[in-house]
Amino acid sequence: MSDKTEVLNPETAGMGRRRFINTAAIAGLTVGIAACNDKPAAAPATTPAAPAAPAAKGGANVHLKPGELDTYYGLWSGGHTGDMRVLGLPSGREIHRIPCFVPDALVGWGVTNESKKVMGTKADGNLRYTVADTHHTHASYKDGNYDGRYAWINDKINSRIARIRLDYFVCDKITQLPNVQGFHGIFPDKRDPVDAAINYTTRVFCGGEFSIPLPNAPIEDHTKYRSLFSCVDAETMEVRWQVLIDGNCDLVATSFDGKLAATNQYNTEMGAKYEDMMSAERDACLFYNVARIEAAVKAGKFKTIGASKVPVVDGTHEANKDPKTSLVAYVSVPKNPHGVNASPDQKYFICAGKLSPTVTTIELAKVLDWFDGKLENLDDAIVAEVEVGLGPLHTAFDGRGNAYTTLFLDSQIVKWNVEAAIKFHAGDKSAKYVVDRLDVHYQPGHINASQSETIAADGKYLAVGCKFSKDRFLPVGPLHPENEQLIDISGDKMVLLADHPVRGEPHDFIIFKRDLVKPKQVYSLDDFPLAIKDSKESGVFRNGKKVTVKMTSLAPAFSLREFKVKKGDEVTLILTNLDKIEDLTHGFAIPNYNVNFIVNPLETASVTFIADQPGVFWCYCTHFCHALHLEMRSRMIVEA
Ligand code: K7E
Ligand code: CUA
Ligand code: CA
């Protein structure tokens, strides 16, 4: 077999591919115009292999020497693997996966009682859900920068939001949003809109993408469906309030002053088919006036929907005609926008066009003026609406006034200058706002820069999540990895530094300086109510048919070398790892009982099962811990 990359002319191959997709788009093959939610199945397969990118000229060194540590953390959504991933950058090494919505066999997530409690179970004790689709992840803020407390991640399938504790890098709470389907965008607020002392995240905003009957019922007339924008309390993880809107929500952004949250909207038409959803020339970017919404909730101006007790305020057009009392502002933006991002200078939200080749820059001060009755025409809040290329989706920032927008159809990143775009829009046609373009491989969705949506945007690295990787990696059968590409943006020109294959399929991610988190690598016994603090407390404790087995681990032994239960017992086994040395994790597996989980240093975990099979079962340590790891066992004898 010949190597295709050798026989193809790099230039024409790459161009041919782009032209094919552009032509398809221009010809109105709308099925091919797809964003990340809806991949064009046919397009890539019919195009020639594109060449390897030319070697990067200059650019930062991403090849860390053995033992060298990365300087940035990246938190990546895992897509429909349902997890969150932790990458080190610039190396691109995957350091960790944090299970949240779906089971994980290494950790025993979904096996232990503690993880099942976080995940949610049905009356029979089984997990309520074992699938999820994570898209967006963002972290908590203080003073406009990440504070290392929490990160949040969404599950689009089951409308759940999970919180990750960034001290232990574990999921500790999951909330399901009531009356929401297709929960998509997510963004924490950056401070309180009223209380100046609260300069940190206390709310997380969540966009509901699919309109549904409220309350849900088998109603076919889709013009009666509506969507909700939800606010979740960052600490309690309870849903504080929801806003009923016309149209739908997609991505979410928040202002640095805490006053505004926004969502882009592509289905202003409230269509049920894509043809209808793209029938209007313009859709919207919605701005939520957080202080007014909370005042309305306080004043009791809300209803509830179905069995949910969450206050729902009315954000529809009909109820928001007077700007001075409006809860929501609907800013008109071009056709089926995707992505809304907050610039680190705190002044603008950028909405990407998707089906329009434009990016729209909205000035936040002007939106606030409109709410105060000082700006007559809300359209005047748009300070730039300029062409950048085909299929703009998401935007990142370098803190030097430049924005970087992914062009899905062009397979490019366009670097453009926000102030120059504003000048151009105002009539100065000599203002050159496009600064640079870079081919990426291929069809990029999300993009983010180091520290991008913080006041500390540092303009060093840019990562881009390419939805197709085609010829970039060794073939492994039909399922291709995605390609997370790393780009140096410290100079005038973008420089492609590295390709990283990732298992499908990440969407959003954030990149931040490593010193913003202070991870703990050993638990405290007090973190767990069930902790067995002394191995002498070990034993088998019977209460009728309910049996509790208490055990500890200390390399290379479990405190109970054997334990006996009776057939039919409901056994709860509690294991505390008394090893307090960093990196000394044990596992605990019970053959034929579908049990395996780990206990990290000073961690406690428990499992409950029915001892339904009599016999001898060698419970063994599954995590390599010691020279006598293979010998680290306990024996469960289930008496008939
Ligand atoms: Cu563009 Cu779900 Cu953020 Cu994917 S969404 S790329
Ligand atoms: Cu304990 Cu392996
Ligand atoms: Ca539309």
XYZ file of C-alpha atoms and ligand atoms in Angstrom:
649
model
C 0.000 0.000 0.000
C 1.301 3.382 -0.879
C 1.426 6.222 1.512
C -1.134 8.685 0.227
C 0.548 11.649 1.808
C 3.575 11.110 -0.439
C 1.732 11.051 -3.738
C -0.605 13.949 -3.183
C 0.388 17.516 -3.677
C -0.099 18.972 -0.243
C -1.436 22.266 -1.473
C -3.989 20.963 -3.939
C -5.093 18.120 -1.713
C -5.815 20.440 1.169
C -7.486 22.988 -1.044
C -9.529 20.369 -2.844
C -10.940 19.206 0.405
C -11.895 22.654 1.546
C -13.351 23.537 -1.808
C -15.490 20.430 -1.802
C -17.083 21.310 1.480
C -17.429 24.971 0.669
C -19.023 24.185 -2.644
C -21.432 21.844 -0.962
C -22.346 24.542 1.490
C -22.754 27.219 -1.121
C -24.819 24.912 -3.309
C -27.251 24.755 -0.454
C -26.545 21.158 0.507
C -27.773 22.022 3.901
C -27.426 18.500 5.184
C -23.707 19.045 4.784
C -23.775 22.251 6.760
C -23.504 20.720 10.113
C -22.171 21.868 13.391
C -20.770 19.656 16.022
C -24.144 18.249 16.971
C -24.806 16.866 13.560
C -21.838 15.595 11.625
C -21.973 15.345 7.866
C -21.593 11.634 7.420
C -20.791 11.657 3.740
C -18.512 14.612 3.201
C -15.171 13.455 4.588
C -15.319 9.978 3.077
C -15.528 11.317 -0.453
C -12.630 13.719 -0.208
C -8.978 12.966 -0.866
C -6.536 12.460 1.917
C -5.016 15.729 2.973
C -1.341 16.064 3.643
C 0.542 16.352 6.843
C 0.864 19.959 7.889
C 4.173 21.574 7.131
C 6.522 21.411 10.055
C 5.919 24.228 12.478
C 8.314 27.084 11.986
C 9.242 28.296 15.402
C 6.670 27.993 18.120
C 6.945 26.779 21.673
C 8.414 23.369 22.471
C 5.693 20.937 23.421
C 8.003 17.973 23.976
C 8.597 17.853 27.671
C 11.572 15.866 28.865
C 10.876 12.872 31.105
C 10.027 14.157 34.562
C 9.146 17.655 33.377
C 5.718 18.897 34.360
C 3.242 20.727 32.204
C 2.552 24.372 32.944
C -1.197 24.304 32.253
C -4.123 22.108 33.127
C -6.802 21.440 30.559
C -10.258 20.255 31.545
C -11.887 18.540 28.583
C -15.427 17.295 28.214
C -15.513 13.688 27.038
C -18.659 13.951 24.911
C -20.743 10.807 24.818
C -18.239 8.827 26.819
C -19.829 10.857 29.621
C -16.652 11.755 31.505
C -14.334 14.713 32.041
C -10.702 14.452 31.076
C -7.704 16.224 32.507
C -4.865 17.028 30.147
C -1.494 18.539 30.821
C -0.472 21.244 28.395
C 1.511 21.968 26.325
C 2.399 18.267 26.194
C -1.186 17.185 25.556
C -0.757 14.191 27.857
C -3.980 12.836 29.311
C -3.402 12.638 33.051
C -6.771 11.678 34.399
C -10.384 10.919 33.590
C -13.013 11.982 36.044
C -16.101 9.793 35.882
C -19.309 11.629 36.664
C -22.440 10.667 34.724
C -21.564 7.135 33.596
C -19.952 4.119 35.284
C -16.177 3.715 35.286
C -14.624 0.294 35.790
C -11.264 1.496 37.095
C -12.612 3.598 39.917
C -15.730 1.543 40.541
C -17.846 4.606 39.768
C -21.371 3.313 39.587
C -20.343 0.257 41.644
C -19.740 1.780 45.076
C -22.636 3.013 47.188
C -20.995 6.441 47.439
C -20.768 6.959 43.672
C -24.261 5.541 43.102
C -25.621 8.077 45.556
C -24.040 10.903 43.531
C -25.200 9.417 40.212
C -28.760 8.682 41.307
C -30.519 5.318 41.513
C -33.952 3.925 40.860
C -36.095 2.337 43.557
C -34.436 -1.049 42.902
C -31.014 0.409 43.674
C -29.787 0.277 40.067
C -28.414 3.354 38.355
C -31.004 5.618 36.840
C -28.835 6.391 33.796
C -25.761 4.791 32.276
C -25.420 7.057 29.237
C -24.498 10.728 29.035
C -23.200 13.299 26.586
C -20.911 15.913 28.064
C -20.269 19.049 26.004
C -19.318 21.999 28.132
C -17.105 22.418 31.103
C -16.274 25.571 33.011
C -14.696 26.327 36.358
C -15.575 28.603 39.259
C -14.290 32.171 39.322
C -13.044 34.693 41.832
C -12.028 38.230 40.868
C -12.438 37.332 37.216
C -10.062 34.372 37.272
C -10.416 30.690 38.137
C -10.273 30.026 41.861
C -9.724 26.257 41.790
C -12.846 25.323 43.770
C -15.123 23.647 41.265
C -15.728 22.794 37.664
C -19.106 21.954 36.150
C -20.022 19.785 33.213
C -23.304 19.114 31.437
C -25.037 15.929 30.285
C -27.049 16.860 27.242
C -28.965 13.573 27.050
C -30.498 13.540 30.512
C -30.300 17.258 31.355
C -27.914 16.791 34.242
C -25.218 19.057 35.596
C -22.312 17.583 37.523
C -19.955 19.389 39.847
C -16.294 18.416 40.063
C -14.358 19.255 43.205
C -11.005 20.540 42.045
C -9.277 19.647 45.313
C -9.701 15.901 44.753
C -10.669 16.008 41.056
C -13.839 14.014 41.752
C -17.499 14.521 41.028
C -19.446 15.215 44.222
C -22.913 16.263 43.070
C -25.233 15.793 40.117
C -28.497 17.661 39.571
C -31.136 16.993 36.941
C -32.823 20.096 35.547
C -36.621 19.815 35.616
C -38.580 20.310 32.390
C -35.452 20.611 30.236
C -34.390 18.507 27.257
C -31.120 18.890 25.408
C -29.367 20.805 28.193
C -26.479 22.293 26.266
C -24.592 25.443 27.248
C -23.292 26.004 30.754
C -21.448 28.877 32.368
C -20.826 29.950 35.977
C -21.325 33.584 36.891
C -18.193 35.538 37.698
C -19.540 37.601 40.584
C -22.830 38.742 42.100
C -24.784 41.398 40.160
C -25.807 43.236 43.346
C -23.617 42.362 46.332
C -20.148 43.835 45.762
C -18.688 41.573 48.455
C -19.529 38.473 46.447
C -16.773 38.535 43.856
C -16.892 34.818 43.138
C -19.122 32.228 41.484
C -22.403 31.429 43.213
C -24.570 30.491 40.224
C -24.252 28.293 37.168
C -26.437 29.044 34.146
C -27.726 26.271 31.913
C -29.297 26.531 28.454
C -32.154 24.226 27.386
C -31.809 23.509 23.682
C -34.856 21.449 22.737
C -38.277 23.027 23.143
C -40.842 20.694 24.682
C -44.395 20.825 26.012
C -44.311 22.350 29.504
C -45.185 20.238 31.397
C -44.207 17.414 29.096
C -47.189 15.688 27.489
C -47.798 14.015 24.128
C -48.657 17.251 22.301
C -47.855 17.230 18.586
C -48.241 20.926 17.835
C -44.625 22.033 18.258
C -45.516 25.711 18.143
C -46.729 25.184 21.707
C -43.313 23.965 22.902
C -41.019 26.225 24.910
C -37.503 26.174 26.410
C -36.135 27.073 29.824
C -32.949 28.814 30.871
C -31.940 27.535 34.317
C -29.885 28.894 37.209
C -28.263 26.357 39.546
C -26.838 27.281 42.948
C -23.082 26.654 42.855
C -22.954 25.412 46.469
C -26.193 23.495 47.043
C -26.509 22.460 43.376
C -30.258 23.056 43.624
C -32.019 24.753 40.742
C -32.682 28.309 41.939
C -34.928 29.517 39.129
C -35.755 29.130 35.462
C -36.751 31.548 32.702
C -39.376 30.619 30.141
C -38.339 31.915 26.711
C -39.458 31.957 23.108
C -37.175 29.986 20.803
C -34.349 27.955 22.290
C -31.038 28.174 24.120
C -27.693 26.867 22.907
C -24.414 28.060 24.417
C -24.086 30.296 27.468
C -21.772 33.160 28.464
C -21.625 35.437 31.505
C -20.365 38.978 32.014
C -17.564 39.820 34.409
C -19.788 42.207 36.398
C -22.302 39.426 37.112
C -25.165 41.432 35.637
C -25.726 39.542 32.404
C -25.922 35.969 31.266
C -26.477 35.221 27.598
C -27.506 32.396 25.372
C -27.339 32.189 21.598
C -30.498 31.023 19.889
C -30.703 29.252 16.537
C -34.336 28.188 16.548
C -36.135 31.503 16.729
C -38.501 29.908 14.231
C -39.464 27.278 16.825
C -39.324 24.720 14.033
C -39.357 20.978 14.527
C -37.355 20.221 11.342
C -33.991 21.618 10.360
C -35.450 23.244 7.255
C -37.758 25.234 9.486
C -35.038 25.970 12.007
C -32.988 27.664 9.275
C -35.797 29.432 7.479
C -35.304 32.867 9.033
C -32.373 35.081 8.079
C -31.737 36.110 11.653
C -32.023 34.477 15.045
C -30.987 35.895 18.374
C -28.649 36.245 21.283
C -30.616 36.525 24.522
C -29.435 38.533 27.500
C -30.795 37.695 30.940
C -30.904 40.466 33.515
C -29.870 38.417 36.535
C -30.715 40.969 39.247
C -34.174 41.622 37.796
C -34.936 37.918 37.473
C -33.969 37.311 41.101
C -36.054 40.307 42.215
C -39.052 38.903 40.311
C -38.580 35.525 41.988
C -38.336 37.230 45.381
C -41.509 39.196 44.684
C -43.341 35.980 43.878
C -43.805 36.825 40.195
C -43.381 33.272 38.969
C -45.188 30.045 38.280
C -44.147 26.432 38.594
C -44.374 23.713 35.961
C -45.749 20.248 36.644
C -44.289 18.524 39.685
C -41.278 20.851 39.817
C -41.165 23.429 42.626
C -38.590 25.596 40.848
C -39.806 29.183 40.276
C -40.203 29.943 36.571
C -40.310 33.598 35.486
C -41.715 34.722 32.160
C -39.027 35.774 29.679
C -41.125 35.563 26.526
C -41.460 38.476 24.088
C -45.047 39.039 25.116
C -44.159 39.615 28.774
C -41.043 41.699 28.092
C -42.103 44.589 25.914
C -40.935 47.405 28.173
C -37.123 47.467 28.446
C -37.323 49.077 31.886
C -39.000 46.010 33.339
C -37.706 43.381 30.917
C -36.048 40.286 32.287
C -34.696 39.267 28.873
C -33.351 41.178 25.866
C -33.510 39.493 22.463
C -30.687 40.837 20.288
C -31.110 39.921 16.635
C -28.065 38.120 15.155
C -27.567 36.353 11.806
C -28.832 32.915 10.897
C -28.455 29.998 13.305
C -25.657 31.360 15.474
C -23.508 28.990 17.499
C -21.341 29.868 20.430
C -21.333 32.958 22.547
C -18.098 33.967 24.235
C -17.091 36.730 26.648
C -14.019 38.760 25.742
C -11.418 39.076 28.505
C -11.477 42.888 28.296
C -14.946 42.445 29.872
C -16.630 44.551 27.185
C -18.082 42.231 24.524
C -19.878 38.998 23.840
C -19.085 37.409 20.483
C -21.720 35.338 18.748
C -20.526 33.152 15.861
C -22.664 32.839 12.751
C -22.603 29.116 11.870
C -24.915 29.442 8.845
C -23.817 33.034 8.356
C -20.146 33.717 7.546
C -20.118 36.438 10.194
C -19.238 37.004 13.807
C -21.340 39.459 15.776
C -19.812 41.613 18.497
C -22.271 42.860 21.098
C -21.246 45.585 23.536
C -22.420 44.727 27.043
C -22.620 48.338 28.251
C -25.132 49.034 25.498
C -27.286 46.061 26.443
C -27.343 47.413 30.004
C -28.246 50.846 28.596
C -31.203 49.249 26.820
C -32.399 47.651 30.057
C -32.132 51.106 31.684
C -34.121 52.775 28.901
C -31.052 54.677 27.677
C -30.663 52.864 24.347
C -33.695 52.989 22.141
C -32.848 50.362 19.556
C -31.428 47.119 20.896
C -29.828 46.445 17.490
C -27.441 49.294 18.291
C -25.823 47.083 20.916
C -24.235 45.290 17.952
C -20.957 47.094 17.341
C -19.592 44.740 14.688
C -21.003 42.129 12.374
C -18.235 41.160 10.008
C -17.450 38.298 7.639
C -14.739 35.888 8.707
C -15.319 32.684 6.715
C -17.645 29.723 6.446
C -19.224 28.011 9.426
C -17.994 30.089 12.381
C -18.671 28.236 15.647
C -16.656 29.175 18.714
C -14.318 31.979 19.728
C -11.298 32.288 22.016
C -9.220 35.309 23.034
C -5.568 36.155 23.609
C -5.952 39.127 25.948
C -4.327 41.397 23.329
C -7.545 42.329 21.588
C -7.623 39.409 19.148
C -10.298 36.779 18.784
C -9.828 33.307 17.286
C -12.884 31.754 15.709
C -13.244 28.215 14.394
C -14.560 27.911 10.842
C -16.134 24.483 10.662
C -16.714 24.450 6.916
C -13.422 26.073 5.972
C -11.443 23.818 8.372
C -9.660 26.916 9.558
C -9.081 29.168 12.484
C -9.410 32.842 11.735
C -7.630 35.317 13.964
C -9.342 38.682 13.913
C -8.980 41.913 15.811
C -12.095 42.986 17.677
C -11.487 46.749 17.691
C -10.579 46.704 13.984
C -13.798 44.808 13.256
C -15.724 47.474 15.151
C -14.035 50.214 13.075
C -14.797 48.341 9.866
C -18.417 47.916 10.889
C -18.633 51.622 11.661
C -17.642 52.422 8.079
C -13.839 52.457 8.014
C -13.379 49.964 5.185
C -9.587 50.281 5.445
C -9.682 48.601 8.863
C -8.138 45.153 8.340
C -9.682 43.034 11.023
C -8.601 39.579 9.748
C -5.075 39.150 11.069
C -4.246 35.543 10.220
C -5.709 32.223 9.127
C -4.540 28.701 9.883
C -5.667 25.404 8.366
C -6.631 22.805 10.931
C -7.305 19.095 10.491
C -10.298 18.990 10.126
C -13.673 20.636 10.768
C -13.010 22.354 14.072
C -15.703 22.772 16.722
C -14.612 24.230 20.018
C -11.556 26.339 20.477
C -10.037 27.789 23.573
C -6.928 29.677 24.543
C -4.981 29.526 27.760
C -6.931 31.525 30.359
C -9.166 32.788 27.534
C -12.392 33.804 29.286
C -10.689 35.256 32.351
C -9.170 38.642 33.053
C -5.811 36.825 32.968
C -5.994 35.722 29.307
C -2.317 35.202 28.487
C -2.327 34.536 24.744
C 0.132 31.628 24.843
C -1.624 28.483 23.661
C -4.692 27.766 21.653
C -6.286 24.337 21.442
C -8.828 23.374 18.862
C -11.075 20.338 18.866
C -11.159 18.955 15.328
C -14.157 16.745 14.709
C -12.527 14.763 11.919
C -8.988 13.384 11.865
C -9.097 11.238 8.706
C -5.454 10.843 7.690
C -3.677 12.305 10.724
C -3.135 9.083 12.674
C -2.521 5.393 12.043
C -5.748 3.807 10.876
C -7.591 1.819 13.532
C -10.690 0.710 11.706
C -13.778 2.738 11.023
C -13.885 4.815 14.191
C -11.413 7.658 13.956
C -10.084 9.532 16.928
C -10.668 13.243 17.077
C -7.758 15.579 16.718
C -7.063 18.099 19.449
C -4.538 20.423 17.894
C -2.305 22.737 19.847
C -1.308 26.096 18.421
C 1.170 28.702 19.577
C -0.488 32.127 19.535
C 2.243 34.113 21.237
C 3.395 35.694 17.961
C 1.665 37.468 15.074
C 1.235 34.224 13.143
C -0.437 31.157 14.572
C 1.917 28.167 14.615
C 0.595 24.622 14.686
C 2.526 22.742 17.368
C 1.012 19.294 17.752
C -1.752 16.854 16.918
C -3.259 14.824 19.738
C -5.624 11.948 19.083
C -8.440 11.753 21.595
C -11.202 9.266 22.047
C -14.521 10.680 20.856
C -15.692 13.087 21.461
C -14.710 16.157 23.343
C -16.484 19.437 22.777
C -15.600 22.300 25.064
C -12.574 22.626 27.311
C -10.707 25.187 29.362
C -6.987 25.708 29.831
C -5.599 27.388 32.920
C -2.315 27.912 34.763
C -1.331 25.019 36.941
C -0.923 27.087 40.099
C -4.635 27.980 40.108
C -5.528 24.589 41.578
C -4.176 23.010 44.726
C -4.994 19.317 44.416
C -4.812 17.108 47.493
C -3.426 13.660 46.859
C -4.282 11.983 50.141
C -7.776 11.980 51.619
C -8.580 12.586 55.256
C -10.364 9.796 57.155
C -12.833 12.450 58.280
C -13.975 12.953 54.681
C -15.964 9.717 54.988
C -18.712 9.069 57.540
C -18.240 5.299 57.240
C -14.436 5.372 57.697
C -12.955 2.502 59.689
C -10.252 4.404 61.495
C -8.577 1.436 63.186
C -8.086 -2.032 61.728
C -9.282 -3.422 65.091
C -12.793 -2.282 64.175
C -12.801 -4.829 61.342
C -15.234 -7.732 61.408
C -18.531 -9.181 60.267
C -21.584 -7.618 61.912
C -24.911 -9.330 61.459
C -28.364 -7.822 61.821
C -30.811 -10.504 60.637
C -30.103 -11.018 56.938
C -28.250 -7.741 56.689
C -24.542 -8.157 57.147
C -21.908 -5.429 57.359
C -18.317 -6.388 56.624
C -15.811 -3.830 57.854
C -12.327 -4.064 56.471
C -9.213 -1.971 56.080
C -6.290 -2.170 53.691
C -2.653 -1.611 54.525
C -0.162 -2.896 51.964
C 0.169 -5.793 51.429
C -2.874 -7.045 53.356
C -6.549 -6.562 53.975
C -7.464 -6.596 57.668
C -9.770 -9.597 57.162
C -7.907 -12.482 55.541
C -11.275 -14.207 55.331
C -14.909 -13.524 56.172
C -18.034 -15.655 56.192
C -21.552 -14.748 55.143
C -24.621 -16.859 54.395
C -26.336 -17.407 51.092
C -29.129 -14.852 50.713
C -27.515 -12.235 52.989
C -27.534 -8.601 51.929
C -23.884 -7.768 52.388
C -22.534 -4.232 52.746
C -18.764 -4.257 52.582
C -16.973 -1.150 53.796
C -13.301 -0.745 52.978
C -11.025 1.984 54.315
C -7.530 2.322 52.920
C -5.322 3.069 55.915
C -2.279 3.613 53.732
C -1.585 7.316 53.853
C 1.292 7.395 51.424
C 0.683 9.339 48.218
C 0.000 7.109 45.194
C -0.748 4.007 47.314
C -4.118 2.973 45.960
C -5.656 -0.477 46.452
C -8.422 -2.173 44.539
C -11.018 -4.663 45.709
C -12.601 -7.181 43.357
C -14.984 -10.028 44.136
C -15.087 -12.678 41.398
C -18.509 -13.485 39.942
C -20.129 -10.711 41.989
C -19.515 -7.900 39.544
C -17.628 -5.921 42.171
C -14.470 -3.929 41.652
C -13.520 -0.530 43.010
C -10.477 1.311 44.278
C -9.666 3.035 47.532
C -7.129 5.842 47.379
C -4.982 6.742 50.392
C -7.288 7.206 53.420
C -10.392 6.830 51.266
C -13.424 4.785 52.319
C -15.793 3.124 49.868
C -18.582 0.604 50.251
C -20.561 -1.819 48.105
C -23.809 -3.652 48.775
C -24.720 -6.960 47.146
C -26.767 -10.101 47.745
C -24.606 -13.135 48.513
C -26.525 -15.350 46.103
C -23.767 -17.779 45.090
C -22.342 -20.163 47.717
C -18.663 -21.041 47.610
C -15.230 -19.566 48.087
C -14.448 -16.236 46.426
C -10.952 -14.834 46.459
C -11.355 -11.096 46.799
C -8.156 -9.567 45.503
C -6.423 -6.227 45.143
C -6.737 -4.987 41.556
C -4.449 -1.967 41.820
C -0.720 -2.688 41.799
C 0.440 -1.535 45.209
C 3.325 -3.582 46.549
C 5.761 -6.393 45.784
C 3.162 -8.644 47.431
C 0.295 -7.140 45.424
C -0.611 -10.532 43.925
C -0.745 -12.004 47.409
C -2.981 -9.203 48.710
C -6.248 -11.068 49.056
C -9.177 -11.824 51.283
C -11.414 -14.882 51.111
C -15.180 -14.556 51.107
C -16.855 -17.819 52.097
C -20.545 -17.847 51.302
C -22.147 -20.656 53.309
C -25.042 -22.512 51.739
Cu -20.257 23.558 19.435
Cu -22.182 21.124 22.114
Cu -20.271 23.371 22.402
Cu -19.839 20.817 20.335
S -21.188 22.446 20.940
S -18.346 21.760 19.133
Cu -3.126 -3.606 47.259
Cu -2.524 -4.167 45.110
Ca -32.832 29.764 12.761
